[in-house]
PDB file of C-alpha atoms in Angstrom:
ATOM      1  CA  MET A  23      33.328  47.809  93.608  1.00  0.00           C
ATOM      2  CA  LYS A  24      35.319  49.970  95.991  1.00  0.00           C
ATOM      3  CA  GLU A  25      36.345  48.522  99.341  1.00  0.00           C
ATOM      4  CA  ALA A  26      35.914  51.974 100.892  1.00  0.00           C
ATOM      5  CA  GLU A  27      32.211  51.952 100.022  1.00  0.00           C
ATOM      6  CA  ILE A  28      31.756  48.546 101.634  1.00  0.00           C
ATOM      7  CA  ARG A  29      33.555  49.782 104.761  1.00  0.00           C
ATOM      8  CA  ARG A  30      31.211  52.771 104.884  1.00  0.00           C
ATOM      9  CA  LEU A  31      28.255  50.417 104.652  1.00  0.00           C
ATOM     10  CA  LEU A  32      29.662  48.198 107.399  1.00  0.00           C
ATOM     11  CA  ALA A  33      30.299  51.180 109.685  1.00  0.00           C
ATOM     12  CA  ALA A  34      26.791  52.556 109.140  1.00  0.00           C
ATOM     13  CA  ASN A  35      25.160  49.159 109.714  1.00  0.00           C
ATOM     14  CA  LEU A  36      27.196  48.457 112.850  1.00  0.00           C
ATOM     15  CA  LEU A  37      26.175  51.863 114.191  1.00  0.00           C
ATOM     16  CA  CYS A  38      22.509  50.995 113.619  1.00  0.00           C
ATOM     17  CA  ALA A  39      22.953  47.630 115.349  1.00  0.00           C
ATOM     18  CA  PHE A  40      24.747  49.279 118.254  1.00  0.00           C
ATOM     19  CA  SER A  41      21.911  51.795 118.613  1.00  0.00           C
ATOM     20  CA  VAL A  42      19.447  48.917 119.099  1.00  0.00           C
ATOM     21  CA  ILE A  43      21.621  47.531 121.898  1.00  0.00           C
ATOM     22  CA  LEU A  44      21.790  50.962 123.534  1.00  0.00           C
ATOM     23  CA  THR A  45      17.992  51.231 123.574  1.00  0.00           C
ATOM     24  CA  ALA A  46      17.909  48.149 125.788  1.00  0.00           C
ATOM     25  CA  VAL A  47      20.713  49.298 128.114  1.00  0.00           C
ATOM     26  CA  VAL A  48      20.792  53.081 128.455  1.00  0.00           C
ATOM     27  CA  PRO A  49      17.160  53.695 129.614  1.00  0.00           C
ATOM     28  CA  ALA A  50      17.741  51.412 132.619  1.00  0.00           C
ATOM     29  CA  PHE A  51      20.166  54.000 134.037  1.00  0.00           C
ATOM     30  CA  PHE A  52      17.443  56.669 134.076  1.00  0.00           C
ATOM     31  CA  TRP A  53      14.284  54.620 134.639  1.00  0.00           C
ATOM     32  CA  ASP A  54      13.987  52.300 137.626  1.00  0.00           C
ATOM     33  CA  GLY A  55      12.510  48.965 136.655  1.00  0.00           C
ATOM     34  CA  PHE A  56      13.057  49.397 132.936  1.00  0.00           C
ATOM     35  CA  THR A  57      13.572  46.109 131.095  1.00  0.00           C
ATOM     36  CA  VAL A  58      12.918  45.022 127.552  1.00  0.00           C
ATOM     37  CA  LEU A  59      10.448  42.399 128.754  1.00  0.00           C
ATOM     38  CA  GLY A  60       8.925  44.149 131.766  1.00  0.00           C
ATOM     39  CA  THR A  61       8.342  47.509 130.066  1.00  0.00           C
ATOM     40  CA  HIS A  62       8.162  46.192 126.537  1.00  0.00           C
ATOM     41  CA  LEU A  63       5.808  48.804 125.091  1.00  0.00           C
ATOM     42  CA  THR A  64       8.092  51.575 126.322  1.00  0.00           C
ATOM     43  CA  TRP A  65      11.062  49.835 124.773  1.00  0.00           C
ATOM     44  CA  LEU A  66       9.193  49.495 121.475  1.00  0.00           C
ATOM     45  CA  CYS A  67       8.678  53.263 121.404  1.00  0.00           C
ATOM     46  CA  ILE A  68      12.289  54.031 122.376  1.00  0.00           C
ATOM     47  CA  CYS A  69      13.732  51.579 119.863  1.00  0.00           C
ATOM     48  CA  SER A  70      11.521  52.834 117.021  1.00  0.00           C
ATOM     49  CA  VAL A  71      12.382  56.484 117.691  1.00  0.00           C
ATOM     50  CA  CYS A  72      16.127  55.919 118.134  1.00  0.00           C
ATOM     51  CA  VAL A  73      16.579  53.594 115.152  1.00  0.00           C
ATOM     52  CA  GLY A  74      14.394  55.788 112.958  1.00  0.00           C
ATOM     53  CA  THR A  75      16.248  58.965 113.912  1.00  0.00           C
ATOM     54  CA  LEU A  76      19.642  57.359 113.348  1.00  0.00           C
ATOM     55  CA  ASN A  77      18.590  56.031 109.930  1.00  0.00           C
ATOM     56  CA  ILE A  78      17.527  59.509 108.861  1.00  0.00           C
ATOM     57  CA  ILE A  79      20.774  61.050 110.101  1.00  0.00           C
ATOM     58  CA  LEU A  80      22.892  58.398 108.395  1.00  0.00           C
ATOM     59  CA  HIS A  81      20.998  58.938 105.169  1.00  0.00           C
ATOM     60  CA  LEU A  82      21.656  62.664 105.294  1.00  0.00           C
ATOM     61  CA  VAL A  83      25.318  62.319 106.284  1.00  0.00           C
ATOM     62  CA  VAL A  84      26.640  59.063 104.828  1.00  0.00           C
ATOM     63  CA  LYS A  85      24.324  58.278 101.941  1.00  0.00           C
ATOM     64  CA  ALA A  86      23.599  61.761 100.659  1.00  0.00           C
ATOM     65  CA  ASN A  87      25.312  60.997  97.370  1.00  0.00           C
ATOM     66  CA  LEU A  88      22.638  58.431  96.519  1.00  0.00           C
ATOM     67  CA  THR A  89      20.238  61.216  95.581  1.00  0.00           C
ATOM     68  CA  PRO A  90      22.297  63.701  93.569  1.00  0.00           C
ATOM     69  CA  LYS A  91      19.305  65.549  92.112  1.00  0.00           C
ATOM     70  CA  ARG A  92      18.751  68.965  93.609  1.00  0.00           C
ATOM     71  CA  SER A  93      15.263  70.020  94.566  1.00  0.00           C
ATOM     72  CA  SER A  94      13.602  73.175  95.751  1.00  0.00           C
ATOM     73  CA  PHE A  95      12.486  73.765  99.322  1.00  0.00           C
ATOM     74  CA  ALA A  96       8.845  73.189  98.346  1.00  0.00           C
ATOM     75  CA  GLN A  97       9.764  69.862  96.731  1.00  0.00           C
ATOM     76  CA  LYS A  98      11.625  68.810  99.865  1.00  0.00           C
ATOM     77  CA  ILE A  99       8.613  69.659 102.021  1.00  0.00           C
ATOM     78  CA  SER A 100       6.315  67.743  99.676  1.00  0.00           C
ATOM     79  CA  ARG A 101       8.687  64.770  99.722  1.00  0.00           C
ATOM     80  CA  PHE A 102       8.847  64.846 103.526  1.00  0.00           C
ATOM     81  CA  LEU A 103       5.048  64.924 103.861  1.00  0.00           C
ATOM     82  CA  LYS A 104       4.685  62.051 101.417  1.00  0.00           C
ATOM     83  CA  CYS A 105       7.240  60.051 103.393  1.00  0.00           C
ATOM     84  CA  CYS A 106       5.283  60.663 106.609  1.00  0.00           C
ATOM     85  CA  ILE A 107       2.064  59.526 104.935  1.00  0.00           C
ATOM     86  CA  TYR A 108       3.738  56.450 103.474  1.00  0.00           C
ATOM     87  CA  PHE A 109       5.205  55.522 106.848  1.00  0.00           C
ATOM     88  CA  PHE A 110       1.825  55.859 108.574  1.00  0.00           C
ATOM     89  CA  MET A 111       0.170  53.812 105.829  1.00  0.00           C
ATOM     90  CA  SER A 112       2.875  51.182 106.291  1.00  0.00           C
ATOM     91  CA  CYS A 113       2.123  50.986 110.019  1.00  0.00           C
ATOM     92  CA  ILE A 114      -1.590  50.514 109.284  1.00  0.00           C
ATOM     93  CA  LEU A 115      -0.862  47.912 106.609  1.00  0.00           C
ATOM     94  CA  PHE A 116       1.449  45.922 108.856  1.00  0.00           C
ATOM     95  CA  HIS A 117      -1.160  46.155 111.638  1.00  0.00           C
ATOM     96  CA  VAL A 118      -3.838  44.688 109.357  1.00  0.00           C
ATOM     97  CA  ILE A 119      -1.528  41.938 108.078  1.00  0.00           C
ATOM     98  CA  ILE A 120      -0.493  41.006 111.618  1.00  0.00           C
ATOM     99  CA  VAL A 121      -4.143  40.775 112.692  1.00  0.00           C
ATOM    100  CA  LEU A 122      -4.928  38.605 109.676  1.00  0.00           C
ATOM    101  CA  TYR A 123      -2.079  36.321 110.748  1.00  0.00           C
ATOM    102  CA  GLY A 124      -3.714  35.784 114.132  1.00  0.00           C
ATOM    103  CA  ALA A 125      -2.980  38.754 116.387  1.00  0.00           C
ATOM    104  CA  PRO A 126      -5.850  39.868 118.682  1.00  0.00           C
ATOM    105  CA  LEU A 127      -8.300  42.132 116.848  1.00  0.00           C
ATOM    106  CA  ILE A 128      -9.725  44.041 119.823  1.00  0.00           C
ATOM    107  CA  GLU A 129      -7.446  43.190 122.727  1.00  0.00           C
ATOM    108  CA  SER A 130      -3.841  44.335 122.629  1.00  0.00           C
ATOM    109  CA  VAL A 131      -4.487  46.937 119.919  1.00  0.00           C
ATOM    110  CA  THR A 132      -1.768  49.183 121.331  1.00  0.00           C
ATOM    111  CA  GLU A 133       0.726  46.336 121.473  1.00  0.00           C
ATOM    112  CA  THR A 134      -0.026  45.306 117.887  1.00  0.00           C
ATOM    113  CA  PHE A 135       0.225  48.853 116.544  1.00  0.00           C
ATOM    114  CA  LEU A 136       3.518  49.577 118.317  1.00  0.00           C
ATOM    115  CA  PHE A 137       4.916  46.341 116.936  1.00  0.00           C
ATOM    116  CA  SER A 138       3.765  47.490 113.492  1.00  0.00           C
ATOM    117  CA  VAL A 139       5.578  50.788 114.018  1.00  0.00           C
ATOM    118  CA  LEU A 140       8.758  48.916 114.952  1.00  0.00           C
ATOM    119  CA  LEU A 141       8.498  46.692 111.891  1.00  0.00           C
ATOM    120  CA  SER A 142       7.860  49.718 109.672  1.00  0.00           C
ATOM    121  CA  THR A 143      10.936  51.394 111.168  1.00  0.00           C
ATOM    122  CA  PHE A 144      13.091  48.390 110.290  1.00  0.00           C
ATOM    123  CA  THR A 145      11.709  48.120 106.745  1.00  0.00           C
ATOM    124  CA  THR A 146       9.649  50.979 105.305  1.00  0.00           C
ATOM    125  CA  LEU A 147      11.631  53.813 106.864  1.00  0.00           C
ATOM    126  CA  GLN A 148      14.826  52.518 105.280  1.00  0.00           C
ATOM    127  CA  CYS A 149      13.104  52.422 101.892  1.00  0.00           C
ATOM    128  CA  LEU A 150      11.832  55.963 102.366  1.00  0.00           C
ATOM    129  CA  CYS A 151      15.264  57.243 103.369  1.00  0.00           C
ATOM    130  CA  MET A 152      17.026  55.595 100.461  1.00  0.00           C
ATOM    131  CA  LEU A 153      14.423  55.571  97.684  1.00  0.00           C
ATOM    132  CA  GLY A 154      11.916  58.182  98.770  1.00  0.00           C
ATOM    133  CA  PRO A 155       8.139  57.864  98.272  1.00  0.00           C
ATOM    134  CA  ASN A 156       8.624  56.113  94.938  1.00  0.00           C
ATOM    135  CA  ILE A 157       6.743  52.826  94.792  1.00  0.00           C
ATOM    136  CA  GLN A 158       8.203  51.967  91.390  1.00  0.00           C
ATOM    137  CA  ALA A 159      11.721  52.257  92.826  1.00  0.00           C
ATOM    138  CA  TRP A 160      10.700  50.003  95.716  1.00  0.00           C
ATOM    139  CA  ILE A 161       9.374  47.390  93.284  1.00  0.00           C
ATOM    140  CA  ARG A 162      12.576  47.629  91.258  1.00  0.00           C
ATOM    141  CA  VAL A 163      14.855  47.176  94.283  1.00  0.00           C
ATOM    142  CA  PHE A 164      12.969  44.151  95.575  1.00  0.00           C
ATOM    143  CA  SER A 165      12.728  42.483  92.188  1.00  0.00           C
ATOM    144  CA  LYS A 166      15.331  39.996  91.014  1.00  0.00           C
ATOM    145  CA  ASN A 167      18.648  41.713  90.254  1.00  0.00           C
ATOM    146  CA  GLY A 168      16.991  45.079  90.881  1.00  0.00           C
ATOM    147  CA  ALA A 169      19.592  46.619  93.183  1.00  0.00           C
ATOM    148  CA  THR A 170      21.831  49.265  91.611  1.00  0.00           C
ATOM    149  CA  SER A 171      24.212  49.797  94.558  1.00  0.00           C
ATOM    150  CA  ILE A 172      25.526  48.045  97.642  1.00  0.00           C
ATOM    151  CA  TRP A 173      23.190  50.225  99.728  1.00  0.00           C
ATOM    152  CA  GLU A 174      20.173  48.845  97.911  1.00  0.00           C
ATOM    153  CA  SER A 175      21.499  45.295  98.319  1.00  0.00           C
ATOM    154  CA  SER A 176      21.834  45.969 102.037  1.00  0.00           C
ATOM    155  CA  LEU A 177      18.283  47.318 102.046  1.00  0.00           C
ATOM    156  CA  GLN A 178      17.050  44.086 100.486  1.00  0.00           C
ATOM    157  CA  ILE A 179      18.812  41.905 103.042  1.00  0.00           C
ATOM    158  CA  THR A 180      17.885  43.863 106.183  1.00  0.00           C
ATOM    159  CA  THR A 181      14.237  44.191 105.123  1.00  0.00           C
ATOM    160  CA  VAL A 182      13.848  40.484 104.398  1.00  0.00           C
ATOM    161  CA  CYS A 183      15.680  39.498 107.598  1.00  0.00           C
ATOM    162  CA  SER A 184      13.453  41.786 109.705  1.00  0.00           C
ATOM    163  CA  ILE A 185      10.235  40.329 108.295  1.00  0.00           C
ATOM    164  CA  LEU A 186      11.496  36.755 108.568  1.00  0.00           C
ATOM    165  CA  GLY A 187      12.616  37.403 112.138  1.00  0.00           C
ATOM    166  CA  ALA A 188       9.154  38.672 113.065  1.00  0.00           C
ATOM    167  CA  TRP A 189       7.566  35.637 111.411  1.00  0.00           C
ATOM    168  CA  PHE A 190       9.826  33.139 113.178  1.00  0.00           C
ATOM    169  CA  GLY A 191       9.273  35.006 116.449  1.00  0.00           C
ATOM    170  CA  ALA A 192       5.592  34.039 116.345  1.00  0.00           C
ATOM    171  CA  PHE A 193       6.267  30.307 116.581  1.00  0.00           C
ATOM    172  CA  PRO A 194       6.847  30.134 120.378  1.00  0.00           C
ATOM    173  CA  ILE A 195       3.673  32.091 121.265  1.00  0.00           C
ATOM    174  CA  PRO A 196       1.163  29.170 121.215  1.00  0.00           C
ATOM    175  CA  LEU A 197       3.506  26.812 123.086  1.00  0.00           C
ATOM    176  CA  ASP A 198       2.620  26.097 126.722  1.00  0.00           C
ATOM    177  CA  TRP A 199       5.980  27.083 128.171  1.00  0.00           C
ATOM    178  CA  ASP A 200       4.515  29.980 130.212  1.00  0.00           C
ATOM    179  CA  ARG A 201       7.532  32.179 129.670  1.00  0.00           C
ATOM    180  CA  PRO A 202       7.311  35.992 130.054  1.00  0.00           C
ATOM    181  CA  TRP A 203       8.650  36.549 126.534  1.00  0.00           C
ATOM    182  CA  GLN A 204       5.751  34.556 125.041  1.00  0.00           C
ATOM    183  CA  VAL A 205       3.325  37.389 125.801  1.00  0.00           C
ATOM    184  CA  TRP A 206       2.173  39.186 122.652  1.00  0.00           C
ATOM    185  CA  PRO A 207       4.053  40.777 120.915  1.00  0.00           C
ATOM    186  CA  ILE A 208       7.359  40.300 122.739  1.00  0.00           C
ATOM    187  CA  SER A 209       8.667  37.266 120.869  1.00  0.00           C
ATOM    188  CA  CYS A 210       7.698  38.742 117.490  1.00  0.00           C
ATOM    189  CA  SER A 211       9.262  42.134 118.170  1.00  0.00           C
ATOM    190  CA  LEU A 212      12.416  40.499 119.517  1.00  0.00           C
ATOM    191  CA  GLY A 213      12.501  38.240 116.466  1.00  0.00           C
ATOM    192  CA  ALA A 214      12.170  41.257 114.159  1.00  0.00           C
ATOM    193  CA  THR A 215      14.893  43.076 116.095  1.00  0.00           C
ATOM    194  CA  PHE A 216      17.326  40.165 115.976  1.00  0.00           C
ATOM    195  CA  GLY A 217      16.509  39.681 112.302  1.00  0.00           C
ATOM    196  CA  TYR A 218      17.168  43.359 111.620  1.00  0.00           C
ATOM    197  CA  MET A 219      20.492  43.271 113.471  1.00  0.00           C
ATOM    198  CA  ALA A 220      21.471  40.038 111.728  1.00  0.00           C
ATOM    199  CA  GLY A 221      20.671  41.621 108.366  1.00  0.00           C
ATOM    200  CA  LEU A 222      22.796  44.656 109.199  1.00  0.00           C
ATOM    201  CA  ILE A 223      25.798  42.423 109.850  1.00  0.00           C
ATOM    202  CA  ILE A 224      25.163  39.885 107.106  1.00  0.00           C
ATOM    203  CA  ALA A 225      24.643  42.467 104.331  1.00  0.00           C
ATOM    204  CA  PRO A 226      28.158  43.992 104.146  1.00  0.00           C
ATOM    205  CA  LEU A 227      29.788  40.590 104.684  1.00  0.00           C
ATOM    206  CA  TRP A 228      27.729  39.000 101.911  1.00  0.00           C
ATOM    207  CA  ILE A 229      28.468  41.915  99.583  1.00  0.00           C
ATOM    208  CA  HIS A 230      32.192  41.686 100.384  1.00  0.00           C
ATOM    209  CA  TRP A 231      32.336  37.958  99.682  1.00  0.00           C
ATOM    210  CA  ASN A 232      30.354  38.284  96.440  1.00  0.00           C
ATOM    211  CA  ARG A 233      31.751  41.613  95.250  1.00  0.00           C
ATOM    212  CA  LYS A 234      33.352  40.053  92.178  1.00  0.00           C
ATOM    213  CA  GLN A 235      30.043  38.560  91.042  1.00  0.00           C
ATOM    214  CA  LEU A 236      27.948  41.649  91.786  1.00  0.00           C
ATOM    215  CA  THR A 237      27.461  44.026  88.882  1.00  0.00           C
ATOM    216  CA  TYR A 238      25.234  47.055  89.319  1.00  0.00           C
ATOM    217  CA  LYS A 239      23.647  48.726  86.337  1.00  0.00           C
ATOM    218  CA  SER A 240      22.342  52.257  86.693  1.00  0.00           C
ATOM    219  CA  ARG A 241      18.663  52.680  85.921  1.00  0.00           C
TER     220      ARG A 241
END
């Protein structure tokens, strides 16, 4: 396993983590009263758009060699449309799952859906960028010993950390602390964000420490 490839992964992941921090800082210079807690829905939109755009750019620039097969323009358009459909379906699926886990069904529909979009950006969008609209490839990557590259290992870690972060973020909501960040879905979205950023940092470090044990077989 080449150290240069791990450094590329670390640089790309740190850039993604830094972009999340910028979404909480930069808008305040242009929008009076902007805060992550006070204007949370706006921040959810900004964070989803910025992180999603950066992931797509990094895939095209840094990780382009992961998909060496050439395709025609029509195939690229078809692939793009499928990715858009898959992402929208992911948002709907996360929305339904979140409601089944106790989120308001009628009230706070906008809040729940925007949180679903954020969670899909941290998880599904990465899968679409790296693996495309190929469910079998997704199942392979998230099965035991299914990763075939350090990028897929990083995908596993960041996806799991994002979902776990969102799940742990739900624990403070029913507590009677009366804190502003307990309002739905602030604690969950912050938990998912911290989990995503933690996964971005943990992934290259874990791969570096276990590089001698990791063996990737092409499939």
